[in-house]
Short mmCIF file of C-alpha atoms in Angstrom, two decimals:
data_model
loop_
_atom_site.label_atom_id
_atom_site.label_comp_id
_atom_site.label_asym_id
_atom_site.label_seq_id
_atom_site.Cartn_x
_atom_site.Cartn_y
_atom_site.Cartn_z
CA MET A 1 4.54 -14.22 29.69
CA HIS A 2 8.22 -12.36 29.99
CA ILE A 3 7.10 -9.17 27.35
CA ARG A 4 9.72 -7.09 26.47
CA PHE A 5 9.11 -3.88 24.94
CA ILE A 6 12.18 -1.82 22.57
CA TYR A 7 10.44 1.66 22.60
CA ASN A 8 11.89 4.07 20.05
CA PRO A 9 11.15 7.50 22.09
CA LYS A 10 12.46 10.13 19.73
CA SER A 11 10.04 8.00 16.61
CA GLY A 12 6.60 8.60 18.39
CA ARG A 13 3.97 12.07 18.88
CA GLU A 14 2.82 12.34 22.60
CA ARG A 15 0.34 10.16 21.92
CA SER A 16 2.38 6.81 20.94
CA GLN A 17 3.09 7.43 24.60
CA GLU A 18 0.17 7.10 26.49
CA LYS A 19 -0.37 4.65 24.45
CA VAL A 20 2.33 2.26 25.40
CA SER A 21 1.62 3.19 29.38
CA ASN A 22 -1.78 2.02 28.82
CA VAL A 23 -0.95 -1.22 27.25
CA ILE A 24 2.02 -2.13 30.30
CA LYS A 25 -0.89 -1.01 33.03
CA TYR A 26 -3.95 -3.73 31.06
CA LEU A 27 -0.49 -6.47 30.49
CA PHE A 28 0.52 -5.74 34.85
CA GLU A 29 -2.93 -6.47 35.77
CA ASP A 30 -2.90 -9.34 33.34
CA GLY A 31 -0.54 -11.01 35.27
CA HIS A 32 2.33 -10.27 33.15
CA GLU A 33 5.96 -9.88 33.30
CA VAL A 34 6.88 -6.14 31.81
CA SER A 35 10.48 -5.07 30.57
CA MET A 36 11.42 -2.32 28.82
CA ARG A 37 14.16 -0.39 27.08
CA PHE A 38 15.00 2.50 25.48
CA THR A 39 16.78 3.63 22.20
CA LYS A 40 19.36 6.24 22.10
CA LYS A 41 21.61 5.79 19.17
CA ALA A 42 22.00 4.07 16.00
CA HIS A 43 21.53 0.34 16.04
CA ASP A 44 20.61 -0.10 19.57
CA ALA A 45 17.68 -1.29 18.67
CA THR A 46 19.75 -4.64 17.15
CA GLU A 47 20.57 -4.93 20.55
CA PHE A 48 18.96 -5.24 22.39
CA ALA A 49 16.69 -7.42 20.13
CA ILE A 50 19.92 -9.87 20.91
CA GLU A 51 19.08 -9.16 23.94
CA ALA A 52 15.90 -10.61 24.16
CA GLU A 53 16.33 -13.96 22.23
CA GLN A 54 19.81 -14.30 25.42
CA ASP A 55 17.35 -13.37 27.84
CA LYS A 56 14.26 -15.64 26.29
CA VAL A 57 11.73 -13.09 26.35
CA ASP A 58 8.28 -14.10 24.89
CA ARG A 59 7.27 -11.67 23.38
CA LEU A 60 8.65 -8.45 22.02
CA VAL A 61 6.72 -5.81 21.39
CA VAL A 62 8.19 -2.13 19.02
CA VAL A 63 7.66 0.81 19.77
CA GLY A 64 8.35 3.05 16.37
CA GLY A 65 8.49 3.66 13.32
CA ASP A 66 9.81 1.63 10.08
CA GLY A 67 13.41 2.85 11.47
CA THR A 68 13.43 0.52 14.21
CA VAL A 69 11.36 -1.48 12.84
CA ASN A 70 14.51 -2.98 10.77
CA GLU A 71 16.53 -2.48 13.78
CA VAL A 72 14.90 -4.80 15.60
CA VAL A 73 14.16 -6.97 12.14
CA CYS A 74 18.40 -7.37 11.95
CA GLY A 75 18.63 -8.32 15.79
CA ILE A 76 16.02 -10.79 15.04
CA GLN A 77 18.58 -13.05 12.30
CA GLU A 78 21.02 -12.32 13.66
CA SER A 79 20.40 -15.12 16.71
CA ASN A 80 18.62 -16.51 14.84
CA SER A 81 14.99 -15.37 17.34
CA LYS A 82 11.52 -16.65 16.69
CA ILE A 83 10.41 -14.64 19.79
CA PRO A 84 7.32 -13.26 18.52
CA VAL A 85 6.39 -9.57 17.65
CA MET A 86 5.15 -6.76 17.61
CA ILE A 87 4.58 -3.70 16.18
CA MET A 88 3.30 -0.63 17.63
CA PRO A 89 3.53 1.83 14.77
CA GLY A 90 5.28 5.12 16.31
CA GLY A 91 7.07 6.82 14.06
CA THR A 92 5.40 9.10 10.75
CA THR A 93 4.70 7.18 7.86
CA ASN A 94 5.19 3.17 9.80
CA ASP A 95 4.33 1.86 6.04
CA PHE A 96 5.33 -2.01 7.19
CA ALA A 97 2.35 -1.54 10.63
CA ILE A 98 0.17 0.05 7.56
CA TYR A 99 0.63 -2.69 5.41
CA MET A 100 -0.24 -5.36 7.97
CA GLY A 101 -3.00 -3.00 9.92
CA LEU A 102 -1.67 -3.53 13.25
CA GLN A 103 -2.03 0.87 14.13
CA LYS A 104 -4.53 -0.81 16.46
CA ASP A 105 -6.34 0.48 19.51
CA ASP A 106 -4.79 0.57 22.91
CA TRP A 107 -6.77 -2.78 24.41
CA ASP A 108 -6.63 -4.61 20.99
CA THR A 109 -3.26 -3.74 21.10
CA TYR A 110 -2.57 -5.75 24.42
CA LYS A 111 -5.05 -8.39 23.27
CA THR A 112 -3.14 -8.89 20.36
CA ILE A 113 -0.08 -9.06 22.37
CA VAL A 114 -1.39 -11.68 25.22
CA SER A 115 -3.83 -13.84 21.81
CA GLY A 116 -2.94 -12.14 18.46
CA LYS A 117 -2.89 -14.48 15.41
CA ILE A 118 1.25 -15.36 14.77
CA GLU A 119 2.17 -14.77 11.21
CA SER A 120 5.72 -15.76 9.57
CA VAL A 121 6.55 -13.21 7.32
CA ASP A 122 9.34 -12.44 4.71
CA CYS A 123 11.90 -10.21 5.32
CA GLY A 124 13.97 -8.95 2.02
CA LYS A 125 18.18 -9.29 2.96
CA VAL A 126 21.05 -6.49 1.29
CA ALA A 127 24.65 -6.54 2.02
CA GLY A 128 24.77 -8.24 4.95
CA ARG A 129 21.67 -6.17 6.80
CA TYR A 130 18.12 -7.58 6.95
CA PHE A 131 14.71 -5.38 5.77
CA MET A 132 11.02 -5.63 7.03
CA ASN A 133 10.04 -3.20 3.33
CA VAL A 134 12.05 -1.41 1.15
CA GLY A 135 15.11 -0.54 -0.56
CA ALA A 136 14.59 2.77 -2.81
CA CYS A 137 17.57 4.78 -4.90
CA GLY A 138 16.38 7.59 -7.00
CA ILE A 139 13.30 9.91 -6.31
CA LEU A 140 12.10 8.14 -3.41
CA THR A 141 16.12 7.86 -1.18
CA ASP A 142 15.92 11.90 -1.62
CA VAL A 143 12.21 12.60 -0.47
CA ALA A 144 12.88 10.23 2.54
CA HIS A 145 15.61 11.74 3.18
CA ASN A 146 15.05 15.90 2.82
CA THR A 147 11.48 15.61 4.46
CA PRO A 148 12.11 17.97 7.34
CA VAL A 149 11.09 17.20 10.45
CA GLY A 150 8.78 19.54 11.22
CA LEU A 151 7.19 18.81 8.68
CA LYS A 152 6.72 15.06 9.15
CA THR A 153 5.74 15.76 12.94
CA ALA A 154 3.05 18.82 11.86
CA PHE A 155 1.54 15.79 9.28
CA GLY A 156 2.73 12.91 9.21
CA ARG A 157 2.48 10.18 6.03
CA ALA A 158 0.71 13.75 4.00
CA ALA A 159 4.81 15.36 4.32
CA TYR A 160 6.16 13.29 2.35
CA VAL A 161 3.83 13.86 -0.32
CA MET A 162 4.50 16.98 -0.49
CA LYS A 163 7.99 16.87 0.49
CA ALA A 164 7.83 14.60 -3.18
CA LEU A 165 6.02 17.82 -5.27
CA THR A 166 8.20 19.56 -4.75
CA GLU A 167 10.92 18.24 -6.58
CA LEU A 168 9.06 16.90 -9.14
CA THR A 169 11.10 19.80 -11.41
CA PRO A 170 13.14 19.23 -14.24
CA GLU A 171 16.00 20.53 -11.50
CA ASN A 172 15.53 17.74 -9.48
CA LEU A 173 15.57 14.81 -11.42
CA LYS A 174 18.30 13.11 -11.91
CA PRO A 175 18.05 10.18 -14.08
CA ILE A 176 20.32 7.15 -13.27
CA LYS A 177 22.16 4.81 -15.31
CA MET A 178 21.88 1.68 -14.84
CA LYS A 179 22.69 -2.67 -14.23
CA ILE A 180 19.88 -4.54 -13.25
CA GLU A 181 20.71 -8.34 -13.17
CA SER A 182 17.96 -10.58 -12.19
CA GLU A 183 16.22 -13.93 -13.72
CA GLU A 184 13.73 -12.32 -14.59
CA VAL A 185 15.02 -8.86 -15.86
CA SER A 186 19.02 -8.07 -16.60
CA GLY A 187 20.56 -4.84 -18.65
CA GLU A 188 21.41 -1.78 -18.75
CA TYR A 189 18.28 1.03 -17.84
CA VAL A 190 18.18 4.99 -18.13
CA SER A 191 15.92 5.68 -14.45
CA TYR A 192 14.26 8.21 -11.68
CA MET A 193 13.99 5.64 -9.33
CA ALA A 194 14.26 1.70 -8.53
CA LEU A 195 12.79 0.18 -5.47
CA VAL A 196 11.89 -3.42 -3.80
CA ALA A 197 9.26 -3.29 -1.72
CA ASN A 198 8.62 -6.07 0.62
CA SER A 199 4.74 -4.52 1.80
CA LYS A 200 2.94 -3.03 -0.95
CA SER A 201 3.18 0.18 1.55
CA VAL A 202 5.96 2.40 0.44
CA GLY A 203 6.83 6.55 1.29
CA GLY A 204 3.64 7.04 2.96
CA PHE A 205 1.86 5.54 -1.05
CA GLN A 206 0.09 2.76 0.35
CA LYS A 207 -0.91 0.88 -2.59
CA MET A 208 2.70 1.59 -3.99
CA ALA A 209 4.10 -1.81 -4.65
CA PRO A 210 0.43 -3.16 -5.57
CA LEU A 211 1.16 -7.05 -6.09
CA ALA A 212 3.56 -7.40 -3.14
CA SER A 213 2.95 -9.30 -0.42
CA VAL A 214 4.91 -11.27 2.70
CA HIS A 215 3.58 -14.42 2.30
CA ASP A 216 5.33 -14.61 -0.83
CA GLY A 217 8.82 -15.98 -1.41
CA LEU A 218 9.86 -12.74 -4.22
CA LEU A 219 10.78 -9.71 -3.63
CA ASP A 220 8.43 -7.00 -6.02
CA VAL A 221 10.63 -4.63 -7.47
CA LEU A 222 9.46 -1.13 -9.23
CA VAL A 223 11.18 0.65 -12.00
CA VAL A 224 10.61 4.67 -12.89
CA ARG A 225 12.30 4.94 -15.80
CA GLU A 226 13.09 7.67 -17.58
CA MET A 227 10.68 9.80 -19.19
CA PRO A 228 9.14 13.41 -20.26
CA ILE A 229 8.15 14.97 -16.64
CA SER A 230 4.48 15.52 -17.43
CA ASP A 231 4.32 12.03 -17.45
CA LEU A 232 5.81 11.60 -14.88
CA VAL A 233 3.67 14.25 -12.67
CA THR A 234 0.92 11.26 -14.09
CA ILE A 235 2.39 9.02 -13.31
CA PHE A 236 3.01 10.21 -9.21
CA MET A 237 -0.62 11.08 -9.27
CA LYS A 238 -2.48 7.86 -10.08
CA ILE A 239 0.16 5.39 -7.45
CA ARG A 240 -2.22 6.10 -5.52
CA ALA A 241 -4.88 3.63 -6.96
CA GLY A 242 -2.11 1.20 -8.02
CA GLU A 243 -2.24 2.70 -11.31
CA HIS A 244 1.01 3.61 -11.94
CA VAL A 245 2.76 0.03 -12.68
CA LYS A 246 -0.23 -0.04 -15.58
CA HIS A 247 2.48 2.93 -17.32
CA PRO A 248 4.51 1.46 -20.24
CA SER A 249 8.58 3.17 -18.19
CA VAL A 250 6.94 1.95 -15.20
CA MET A 251 9.29 -2.09 -15.40
CA TYR A 252 7.33 -4.03 -12.65
CA PHE A 253 7.98 -7.98 -11.58
CA LYS A 254 8.82 -9.91 -8.98
CA THR A 255 12.01 -11.42 -7.88
CA LYS A 256 14.13 -13.31 -5.59
CA LYS A 257 17.85 -11.35 -6.45
CA ILE A 258 18.47 -9.01 -7.59
CA SER A 259 21.39 -6.92 -8.07
CA PHE A 260 21.55 -3.11 -9.05
CA SER A 261 25.14 -1.53 -10.19
CA SER A 262 25.79 2.62 -11.20
CA LEU A 263 27.28 2.71 -15.08
CA GLU A 264 27.58 6.70 -14.21
CA GLU A 265 27.50 9.35 -10.29
CA GLU A 266 27.66 7.60 -7.15
CA VAL A 267 24.29 7.44 -5.97
CA GLU A 268 22.49 6.48 -2.54
CA LEU A 269 20.61 4.28 -1.39
CA ASP A 270 17.83 4.11 1.40
CA VAL A 271 16.86 1.12 3.34
CA ASP A 272 13.53 1.11 5.58
CA GLY A 273 13.71 4.81 5.29
CA GLU A 274 17.44 5.37 6.36
CA PHE A 275 20.51 6.26 4.51
CA PHE A 276 22.62 2.45 4.12
CA GLY A 277 25.37 3.06 1.62
CA THR A 278 25.71 4.28 -2.10
CA LEU A 279 24.74 1.26 -5.28
CA PRO A 280 26.24 -1.68 -5.88
CA ALA A 281 23.90 -2.95 -4.16
CA THR A 282 21.97 -6.83 -4.07
CA PHE A 283 18.94 -7.25 -2.51
CA GLU A 284 17.28 -10.98 -1.54
CA VAL A 285 14.05 -12.76 0.24
CA VAL A 286 13.98 -14.50 3.13
CA HIS A 287 11.22 -16.29 3.24
CA LYS A 288 8.65 -17.16 6.47
CA ALA A 289 11.62 -14.84 8.38
CA ILE A 290 9.87 -13.08 11.19
CA ASN A 291 7.79 -14.08 13.72
CA LEU A 292 4.18 -11.81 13.67
CA LEU A 293 1.78 -11.01 15.71
CA VAL A 294 -1.26 -9.16 14.15
#
């Protein structure tokens, strides 16, 4: 088989480099052809995924974090590719890879690439772009953008928790007056956060969207409405157990399509951990979009 690696060298640690080297060694020893593409700037991974379809490679291995995976998903969808994809988590959060159980040792990673089970999984779409994990505005957007790189390197996923705790202050909380439109929920709301998730794991929290599934043809929507800061801290502390969705000021439901628009000031949008623009935005699910090796 011809196996193409798309590798973001900036997203990982030294262990990622060692892991890639070991896996490639196993592939060579097994007689497979291996080619490499290294990303240097934004959207390189998208172009490399399109190129992989043109080159008719047999397997695509993505080494990087959620942002790199996002770009590859865009390339796969734009080229209508059905190439099976393996994700080797190399970023600091790797939410989607964690949700799919892809944190494997070197040998199991190699075996998954050559003979793993192929699952057709959903992705999301917003403003003509695709995403694998989440779109968010509000508190989570601030955390993703403002967590220092040094903190992420040192503490990994815990860095986002640490940063989030510092933002739960009256000075940092900025309620968003927004309009939500979907078949399930429509209306105007004042909220601290809104997110649309494809998987359970978001921002380092593995049960942020506790009922999410990449196989159900639906996106999970979580809206945290305005409330006293003491209640917000309580909700935050319940996220790890997935109990936050039971709070009366939290809206949680599933949908195929949903639109958000700001009724006042400009609101930034974050998609798969990267700045994406501002509201308004319409999210929809793409069912069985990606062939994933698991």
